[in-house]
Structures are given as structure tokens and as C-alpha cells.
Coordinates of C-alpha atoms in Angstrom, one line a residue:
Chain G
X1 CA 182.7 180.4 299.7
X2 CA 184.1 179.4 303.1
X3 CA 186.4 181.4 304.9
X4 CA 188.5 181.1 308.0
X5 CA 188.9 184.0 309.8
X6 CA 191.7 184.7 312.4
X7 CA 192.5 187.0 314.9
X8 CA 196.3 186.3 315.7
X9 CA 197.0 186.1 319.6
X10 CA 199.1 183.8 322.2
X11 CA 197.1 184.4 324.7
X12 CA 193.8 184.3 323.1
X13 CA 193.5 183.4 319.7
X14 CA 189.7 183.7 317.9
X15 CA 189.6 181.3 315.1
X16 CA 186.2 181.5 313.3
X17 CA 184.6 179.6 309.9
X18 CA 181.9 181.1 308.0
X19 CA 180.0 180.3 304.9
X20 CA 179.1 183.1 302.5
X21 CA 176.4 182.4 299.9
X22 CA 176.1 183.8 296.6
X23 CA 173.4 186.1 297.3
X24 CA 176.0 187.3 300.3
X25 CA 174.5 185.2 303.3
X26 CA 176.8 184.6 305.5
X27 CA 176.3 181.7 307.9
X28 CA 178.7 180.5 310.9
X29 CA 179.8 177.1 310.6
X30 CA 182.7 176.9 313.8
X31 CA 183.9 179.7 316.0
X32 CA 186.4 179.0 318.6
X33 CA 189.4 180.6 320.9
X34 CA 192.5 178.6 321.3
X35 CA 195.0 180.0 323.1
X36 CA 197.9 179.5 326.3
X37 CA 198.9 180.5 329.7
X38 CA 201.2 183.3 329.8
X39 CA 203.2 181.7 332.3
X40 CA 203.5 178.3 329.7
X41 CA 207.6 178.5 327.8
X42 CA 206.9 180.3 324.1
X43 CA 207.8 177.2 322.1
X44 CA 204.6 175.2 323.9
X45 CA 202.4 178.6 323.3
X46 CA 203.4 178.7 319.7
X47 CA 202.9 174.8 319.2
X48 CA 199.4 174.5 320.9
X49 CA 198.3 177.6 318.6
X50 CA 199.9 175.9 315.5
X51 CA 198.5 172.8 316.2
X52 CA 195.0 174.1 316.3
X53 CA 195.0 175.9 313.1
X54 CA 196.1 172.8 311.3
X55 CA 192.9 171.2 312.8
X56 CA 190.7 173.8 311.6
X57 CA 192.3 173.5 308.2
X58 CA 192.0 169.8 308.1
X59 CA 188.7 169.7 309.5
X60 CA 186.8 172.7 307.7
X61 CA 188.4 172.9 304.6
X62 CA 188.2 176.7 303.7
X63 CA 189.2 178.1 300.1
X64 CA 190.5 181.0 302.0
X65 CA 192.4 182.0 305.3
X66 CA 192.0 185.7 306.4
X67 CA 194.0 187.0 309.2
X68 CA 194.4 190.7 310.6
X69 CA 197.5 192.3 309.0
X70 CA 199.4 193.2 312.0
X71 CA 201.4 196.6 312.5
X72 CA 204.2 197.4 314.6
X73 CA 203.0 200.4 315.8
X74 CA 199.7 198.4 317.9
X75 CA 200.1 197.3 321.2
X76 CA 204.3 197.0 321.6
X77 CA 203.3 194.5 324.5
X78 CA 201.9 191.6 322.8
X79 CA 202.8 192.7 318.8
X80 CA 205.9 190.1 318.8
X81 CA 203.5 187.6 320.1
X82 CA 200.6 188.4 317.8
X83 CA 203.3 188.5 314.8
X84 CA 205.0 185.0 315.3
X85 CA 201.2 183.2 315.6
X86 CA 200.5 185.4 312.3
X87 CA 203.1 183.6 310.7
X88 CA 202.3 180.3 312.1
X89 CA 199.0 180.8 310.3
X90 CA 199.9 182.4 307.2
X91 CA 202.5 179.4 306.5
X92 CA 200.1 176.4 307.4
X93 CA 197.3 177.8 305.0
X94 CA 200.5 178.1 302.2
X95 CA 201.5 174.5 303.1
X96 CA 197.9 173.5 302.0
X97 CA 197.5 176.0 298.6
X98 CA 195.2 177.5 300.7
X99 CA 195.3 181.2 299.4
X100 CA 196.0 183.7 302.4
X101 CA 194.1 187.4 302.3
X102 CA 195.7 190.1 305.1
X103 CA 192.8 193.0 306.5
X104 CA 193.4 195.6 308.4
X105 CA 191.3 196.3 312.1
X106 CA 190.1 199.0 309.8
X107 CA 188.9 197.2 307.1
X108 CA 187.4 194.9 309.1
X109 CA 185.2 197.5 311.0
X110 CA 184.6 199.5 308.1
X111 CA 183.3 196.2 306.1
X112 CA 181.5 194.9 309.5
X113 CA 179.9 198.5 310.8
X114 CA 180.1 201.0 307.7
X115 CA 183.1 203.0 310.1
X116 CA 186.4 202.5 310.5
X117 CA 186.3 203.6 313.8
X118 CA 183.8 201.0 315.6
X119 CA 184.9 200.0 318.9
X120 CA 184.6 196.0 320.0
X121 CA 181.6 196.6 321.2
X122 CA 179.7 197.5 317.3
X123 CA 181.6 195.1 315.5
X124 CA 180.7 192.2 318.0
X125 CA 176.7 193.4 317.7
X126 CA 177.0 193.8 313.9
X127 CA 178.7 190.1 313.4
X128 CA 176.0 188.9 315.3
X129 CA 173.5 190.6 313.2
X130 CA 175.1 189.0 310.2
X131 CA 175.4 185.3 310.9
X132 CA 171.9 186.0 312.8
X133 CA 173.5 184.5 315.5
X134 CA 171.4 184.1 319.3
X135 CA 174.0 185.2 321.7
X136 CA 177.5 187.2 321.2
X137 CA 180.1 185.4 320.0
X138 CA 183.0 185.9 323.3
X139 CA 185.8 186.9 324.0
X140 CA 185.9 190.0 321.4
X141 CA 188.6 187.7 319.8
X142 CA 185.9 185.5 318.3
X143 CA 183.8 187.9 317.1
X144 CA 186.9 189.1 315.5
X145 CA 188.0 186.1 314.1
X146 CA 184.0 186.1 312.8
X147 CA 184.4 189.9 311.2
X148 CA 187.8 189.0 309.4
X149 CA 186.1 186.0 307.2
X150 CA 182.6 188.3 306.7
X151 CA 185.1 191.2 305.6
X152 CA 187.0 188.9 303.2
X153 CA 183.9 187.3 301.5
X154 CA 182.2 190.5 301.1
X155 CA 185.0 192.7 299.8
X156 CA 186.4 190.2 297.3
X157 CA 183.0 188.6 296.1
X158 CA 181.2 190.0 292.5
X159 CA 179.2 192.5 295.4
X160 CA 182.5 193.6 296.7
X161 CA 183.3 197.6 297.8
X162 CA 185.2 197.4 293.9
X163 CA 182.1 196.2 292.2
X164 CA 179.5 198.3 293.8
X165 CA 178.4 201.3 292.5
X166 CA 175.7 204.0 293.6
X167 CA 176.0 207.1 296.6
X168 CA 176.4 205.0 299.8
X169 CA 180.1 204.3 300.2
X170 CA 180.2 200.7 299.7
X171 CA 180.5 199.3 303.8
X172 CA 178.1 202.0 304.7
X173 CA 175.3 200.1 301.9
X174 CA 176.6 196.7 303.3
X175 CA 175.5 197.8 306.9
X176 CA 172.4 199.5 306.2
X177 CA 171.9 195.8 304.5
X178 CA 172.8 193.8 306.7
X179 CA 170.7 195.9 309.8
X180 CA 167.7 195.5 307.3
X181 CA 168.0 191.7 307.1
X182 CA 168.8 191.1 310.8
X183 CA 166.1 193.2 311.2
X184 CA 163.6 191.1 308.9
X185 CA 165.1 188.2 310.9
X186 CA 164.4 189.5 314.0
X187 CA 160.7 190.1 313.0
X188 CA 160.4 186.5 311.6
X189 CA 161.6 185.2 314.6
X190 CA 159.0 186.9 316.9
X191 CA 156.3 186.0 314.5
X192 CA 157.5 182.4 314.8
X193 CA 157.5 182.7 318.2
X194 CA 153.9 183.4 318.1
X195 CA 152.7 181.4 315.4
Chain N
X1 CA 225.6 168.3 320.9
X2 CA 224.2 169.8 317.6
X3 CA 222.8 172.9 317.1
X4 CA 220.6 174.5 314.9
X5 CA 220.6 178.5 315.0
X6 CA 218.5 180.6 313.0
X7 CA 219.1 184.5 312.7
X8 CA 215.0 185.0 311.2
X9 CA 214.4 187.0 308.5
X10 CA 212.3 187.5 305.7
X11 CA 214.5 188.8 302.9
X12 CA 217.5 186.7 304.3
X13 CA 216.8 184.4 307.4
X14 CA 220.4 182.6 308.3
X15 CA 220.5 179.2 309.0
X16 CA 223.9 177.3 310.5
X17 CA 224.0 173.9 312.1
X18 CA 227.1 173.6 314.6
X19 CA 229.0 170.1 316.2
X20 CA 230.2 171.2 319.7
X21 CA 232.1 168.4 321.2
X22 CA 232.1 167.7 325.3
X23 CA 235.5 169.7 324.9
X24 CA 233.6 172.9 323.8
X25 CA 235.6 172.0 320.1
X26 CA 232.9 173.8 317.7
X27 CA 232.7 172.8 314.3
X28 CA 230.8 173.7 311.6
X29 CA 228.5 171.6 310.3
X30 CA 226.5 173.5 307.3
X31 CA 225.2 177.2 306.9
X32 CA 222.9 178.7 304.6
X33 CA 220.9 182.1 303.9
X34 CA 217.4 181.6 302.5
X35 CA 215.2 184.2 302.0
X36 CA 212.9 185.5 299.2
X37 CA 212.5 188.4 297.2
X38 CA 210.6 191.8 298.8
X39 CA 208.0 191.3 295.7
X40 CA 206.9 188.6 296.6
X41 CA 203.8 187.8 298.1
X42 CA 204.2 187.2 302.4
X43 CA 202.3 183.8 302.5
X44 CA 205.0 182.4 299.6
X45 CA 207.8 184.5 301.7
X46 CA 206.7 183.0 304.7
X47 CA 206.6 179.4 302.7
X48 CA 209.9 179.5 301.1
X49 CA 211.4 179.9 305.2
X50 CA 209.1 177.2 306.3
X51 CA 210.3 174.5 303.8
X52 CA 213.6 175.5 304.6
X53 CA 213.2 174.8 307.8
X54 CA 211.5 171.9 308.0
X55 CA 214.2 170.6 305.5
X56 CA 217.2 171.5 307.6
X57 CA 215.7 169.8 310.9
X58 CA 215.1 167.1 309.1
X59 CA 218.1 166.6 307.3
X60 CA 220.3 168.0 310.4
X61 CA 218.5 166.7 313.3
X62 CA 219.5 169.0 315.8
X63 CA 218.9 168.4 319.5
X64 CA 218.6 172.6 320.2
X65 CA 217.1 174.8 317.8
X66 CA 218.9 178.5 318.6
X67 CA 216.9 181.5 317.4
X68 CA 217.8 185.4 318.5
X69 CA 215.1 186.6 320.5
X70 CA 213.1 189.4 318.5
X71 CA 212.6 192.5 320.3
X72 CA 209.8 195.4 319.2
X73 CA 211.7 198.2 319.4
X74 CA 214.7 197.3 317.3
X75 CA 214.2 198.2 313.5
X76 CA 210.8 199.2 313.7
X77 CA 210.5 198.4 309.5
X78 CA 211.3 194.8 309.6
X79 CA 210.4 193.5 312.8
X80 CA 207.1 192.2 311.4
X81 CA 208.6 189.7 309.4
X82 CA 211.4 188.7 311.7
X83 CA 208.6 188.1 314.1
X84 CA 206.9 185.9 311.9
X85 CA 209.6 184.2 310.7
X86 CA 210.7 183.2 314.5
X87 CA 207.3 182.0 314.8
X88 CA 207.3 179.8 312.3
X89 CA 211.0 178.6 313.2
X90 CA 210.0 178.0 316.9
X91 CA 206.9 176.2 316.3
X92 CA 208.5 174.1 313.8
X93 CA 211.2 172.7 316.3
X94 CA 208.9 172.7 318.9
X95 CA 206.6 170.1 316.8
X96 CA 209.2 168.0 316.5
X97 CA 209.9 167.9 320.1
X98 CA 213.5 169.8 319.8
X99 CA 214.0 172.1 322.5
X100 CA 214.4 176.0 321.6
X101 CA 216.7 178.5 323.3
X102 CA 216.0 182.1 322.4
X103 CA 219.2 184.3 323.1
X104 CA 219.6 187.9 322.9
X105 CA 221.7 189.6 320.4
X106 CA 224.0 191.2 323.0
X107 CA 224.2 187.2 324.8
X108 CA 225.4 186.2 321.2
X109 CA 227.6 188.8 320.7
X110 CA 229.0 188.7 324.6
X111 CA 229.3 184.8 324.2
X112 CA 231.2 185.1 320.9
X113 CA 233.5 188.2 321.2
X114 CA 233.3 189.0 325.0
X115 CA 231.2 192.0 324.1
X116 CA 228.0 192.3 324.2
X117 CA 228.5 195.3 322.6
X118 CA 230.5 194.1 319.4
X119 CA 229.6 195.2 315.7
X120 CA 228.5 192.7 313.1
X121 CA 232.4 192.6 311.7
X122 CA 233.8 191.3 315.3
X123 CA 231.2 188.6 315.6
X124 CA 231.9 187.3 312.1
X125 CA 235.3 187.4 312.6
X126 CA 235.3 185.0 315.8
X127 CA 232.6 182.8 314.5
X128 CA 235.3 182.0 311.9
X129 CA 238.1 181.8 314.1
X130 CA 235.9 179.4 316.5
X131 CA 234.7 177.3 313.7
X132 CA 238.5 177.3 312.1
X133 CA 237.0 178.4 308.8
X134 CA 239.0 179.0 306.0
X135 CA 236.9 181.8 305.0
X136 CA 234.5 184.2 306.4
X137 CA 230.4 183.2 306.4
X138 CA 228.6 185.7 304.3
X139 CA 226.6 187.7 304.4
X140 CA 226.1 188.5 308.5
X141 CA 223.2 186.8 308.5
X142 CA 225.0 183.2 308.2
X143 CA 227.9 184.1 310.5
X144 CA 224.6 185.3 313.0
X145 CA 223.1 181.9 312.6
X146 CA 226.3 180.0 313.1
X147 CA 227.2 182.8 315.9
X148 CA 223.6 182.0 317.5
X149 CA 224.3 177.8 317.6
X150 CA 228.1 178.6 319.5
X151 CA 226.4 180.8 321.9
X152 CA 223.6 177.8 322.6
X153 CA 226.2 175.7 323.1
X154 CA 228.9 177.6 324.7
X155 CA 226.3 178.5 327.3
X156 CA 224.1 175.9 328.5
X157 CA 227.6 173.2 328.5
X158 CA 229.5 171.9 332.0
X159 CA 231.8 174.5 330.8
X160 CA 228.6 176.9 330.7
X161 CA 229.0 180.5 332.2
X162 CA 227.1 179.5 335.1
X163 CA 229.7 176.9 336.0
X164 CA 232.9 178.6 335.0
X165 CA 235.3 180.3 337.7
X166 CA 237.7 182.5 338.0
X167 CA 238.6 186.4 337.6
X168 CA 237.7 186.5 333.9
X169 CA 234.1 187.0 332.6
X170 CA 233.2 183.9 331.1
X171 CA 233.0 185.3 327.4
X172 CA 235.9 187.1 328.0
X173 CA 237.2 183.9 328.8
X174 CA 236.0 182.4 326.2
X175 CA 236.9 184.4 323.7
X176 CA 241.3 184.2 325.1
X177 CA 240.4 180.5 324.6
X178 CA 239.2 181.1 321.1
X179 CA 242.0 183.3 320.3
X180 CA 244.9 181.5 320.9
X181 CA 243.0 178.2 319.6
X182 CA 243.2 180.2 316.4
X183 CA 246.4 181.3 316.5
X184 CA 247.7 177.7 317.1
X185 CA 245.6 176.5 314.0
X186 CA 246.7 179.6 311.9
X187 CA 250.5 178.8 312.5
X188 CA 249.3 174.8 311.7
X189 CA 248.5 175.4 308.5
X190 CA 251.2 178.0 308.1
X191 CA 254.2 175.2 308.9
X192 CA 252.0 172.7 306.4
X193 CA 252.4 175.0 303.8
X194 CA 255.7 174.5 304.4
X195 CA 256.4 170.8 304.6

């Protein structure tokens, strides 16, 4: 399954594609932050954002868009601005039958870190885990855009939280996984080094 | 000059396409509300607005695209999707290369009536009297749209409220000239009833 995952912004948006395997591997194909000056008009901002998600559509071809579901209660600054690219987003995935699946920031850190509560910093460390990646995906915003499509492919695959049974709530078992397998990587990697 | 405006929403997003003539003459050109049931999913909400408008500026060909300016603190429940929708609107136009002007509610209503403090009733009223409609548009949302397109119009003209003179406010101004334009109009149709 490919997802693409974005983290709605004017000023910075993350825009991120990831592959997830059957046996749950997930793999980063593209991660990227488009974005505008705050001193460019709002119609330009709005345009150079939609014109890059259409790209990324066209280009990576995902079966599914996920994008933070966005509260008006977060951040009154920038929430107007975060809403209208939202909807930019959510339409040009609907254009293209492109089905459309809206997480919360704590869904996304609970899937990502096993707590709801993780600050940047954990959910940045933990996607970078995941993909096995060499260096932190930055800005946070691409990291988030990277956690968004992780959190959709692993809550709505046969695994998912609603499939999965046993005493480990079900992000808290996907964590402990995921650390063990960036773990084994980690090892394989230094034994490579040496080999 | 012809105008698009667009009073966003989800549930019912007004759409009105206005004629203003180099003599400030405004006359209606079309006006719609299209919208989509609360039920339904957002990404086929945010769809059904999107097709709409890519329809109208197609069909219309505006030069200015008129949408009200969305604020955070007003109407904390449906913001979201107004926010969205503007988005969507705005990037739409802005893709085509038609300029946008965002207005305020209080510019619209303080363009139309000559209060910027004028209820939903007033504004209908002298978008009809402007436009020399027979009836009133309904519901607000369409006489908001159409009320949105005057303002564009009546503001950023020769005639515009930066250029006017004289001891009256502009819109206060505006709105003697609208009145007595209807009156003349009303008392038209009155003696041809008569003939």
C-alpha cells in the first residue's frame, strides 16, 4: 500500500510517500516540504501548495492520501491557514478517486510512539526508526507528513489497532515492534559495517 | 467588469456572478447555493464545492473572484469547513490566473447598506434593490455571494471609496445612490403596469 501523508501548512507544508508491505514494512519512497513566504498575497501561497500536491499525486500515485484532521481550537494563528491548504488537499485526492483518511496529532503519536502525548521530538526519532532511515527527516513538518502515512497504513491494514488482540494496547505492541526491528537493523548495520 | 463572489460554506456555499458597468450599473448575472448534505463524507463535501466551482469560472469567466475573508473566532463550529472551502475557492481562481479579493463581512455589509453593522435582512434587501431584482435571493447565502461581487466591484472602481469625495461616507453614499435608483425603477414598473 502507498500512502501520502500530509501535514497541512502555508508556511511549511511536509508532504511525505511511504510504502507499507504486507508484513507491515514500511519504506519511504519521497519526503518533501513545499511551502511560501509569509509576506507572498494568499492566492500565490495557496496556488504554489496546490500545485505541488497535484505533482505528488501525478507523480507517486498513492491509493490513499492521509492528512491531519485539523481543529479549531489548535493554534488560532495559523488554523485558517492550515484549514484552506487541508481542503486544497482533501479535494485534489477526490478529483483523482483517490480515497482521503483524516488522523488526529493524537493518533498519529499514539500509532508512531505508543503515547498520545509524544512531543516532535519522539515521533521524529520513532519515524526514523521505522523507515530505518540515516538521518532525521527536517523540519518536524516532514517527519509529520512521514508519521501521518505510517499511522494510516498501520491502523487500517489486517494488523491494524481493530484487528489486534492480546494485553499491550495495540500502538504500545506496534512500538515495542518497531524499536525491536530498528533495533535488529541497527545491529545489522554495524555488523555490516565490520564485515 | 464581472465578478464572481463566493460566501464559502460547506452545507451551503453561495455562489453569484455580477456585470458592473463603467457607470457602477450592477446587474446580476447568475446565483446559486451548492452545498452538500452534513452526512456526507468531507472529501465528497469538499468535491461537490470544487466542481462547482471550477464549473462557474469556467462557464462565467470572471475577471475577480470575491470571497469573504474567514476569520477564527467567528462561529467556532463551522469555521473548519468554511476555511476549507475558501481554500479551495481561492486556489481554484488563482490557477486560472483570476485575481482574488478577500473582503470582510463588515466591508460587504458597509459597502452594500452603509453599515458595517447591518443584519443579514438589510444586506439582502439592498442587494436586491441594487441588482433591480424582482425577487429577493434566497437563502442569505446567495444574496452574500451576490452582496460579496457588488462590494468587489463597488470598491476597487474610478468611483471606488478611495477616489470618492465629499461629506458622505462612501457607502453611505452609495447606498442614497442605490436607494433612489430603486425607487425610480420601482415607480418604472409601477406606471408599466399601468400603460
Amino acid at each position: 500500500m502507498r500512502v501520502l501523508g500530509v501535514d497541512p501548512g502555508l508556511t511549511r507544508c511536509g508532504i511525505g510517500v511511504v510504502d507499507i508491505a504486507p508484513n507491515r514494512t514500511a519504506t519511504m519512497v519521497a519526503v518533501d516540504v513545499v511551502g511560501s513566504p509569509a509576506g507572498m498575497e494568499l492566492p500565490q501561497r495557496l496556488l504554489v501548495i496546490s500545485e505541488a500536491i497535484e505533482s505528488w499525486l501525478e507523480r507517486y500515485q498513492p491509493q490513499v492520501l492521509a492528512v491531519e484532521r485539523v481543529f479549531s481550537q489548535t493554534n488560532v494563528s495559523t488554523v485558517m491557514g492550515v484549514a484552506q491548504v487541508s481542503g486544497i488537499v482533501i479535494a485534489a485526492a477526490a478529483r483523482r478517486g483517490i480515497s482521503v483518511a483524516l488522523h488526529t496529532p493524537s493518533e498519529v503519536k499514539a500509532a508512531v510512539t505508543g503515547s498520545g502525548r509524544a512531543d516532535k521530538a519522539a515521533v521524529t526519532k520513532m519515524v526514523t526508526k521505522i523507515l530505518r532511515l540515516e538521518q532525521e527527516p527536517k523540519p518536524a513538518d516532514a517527519a509529520d507528513a512521514l508519521a501521518l502515512a505510517i499511522t494510516h497504513a498501520w491502523r487500517s491494514g489486517p494488523n491494524s489497532s481493530a484487528a489486534a488482540g492480546g494485553q499491550l494496547t495495540p500502538a504500545r505492541k506496534l512500538w515495542l515492534e518497531a524499536e525491536a526491528k530498528a533495533k535488529k537493523n541497527s545491529e545489522r548495520s554495524s555488523k555490516q559495517q565490520w564485515r
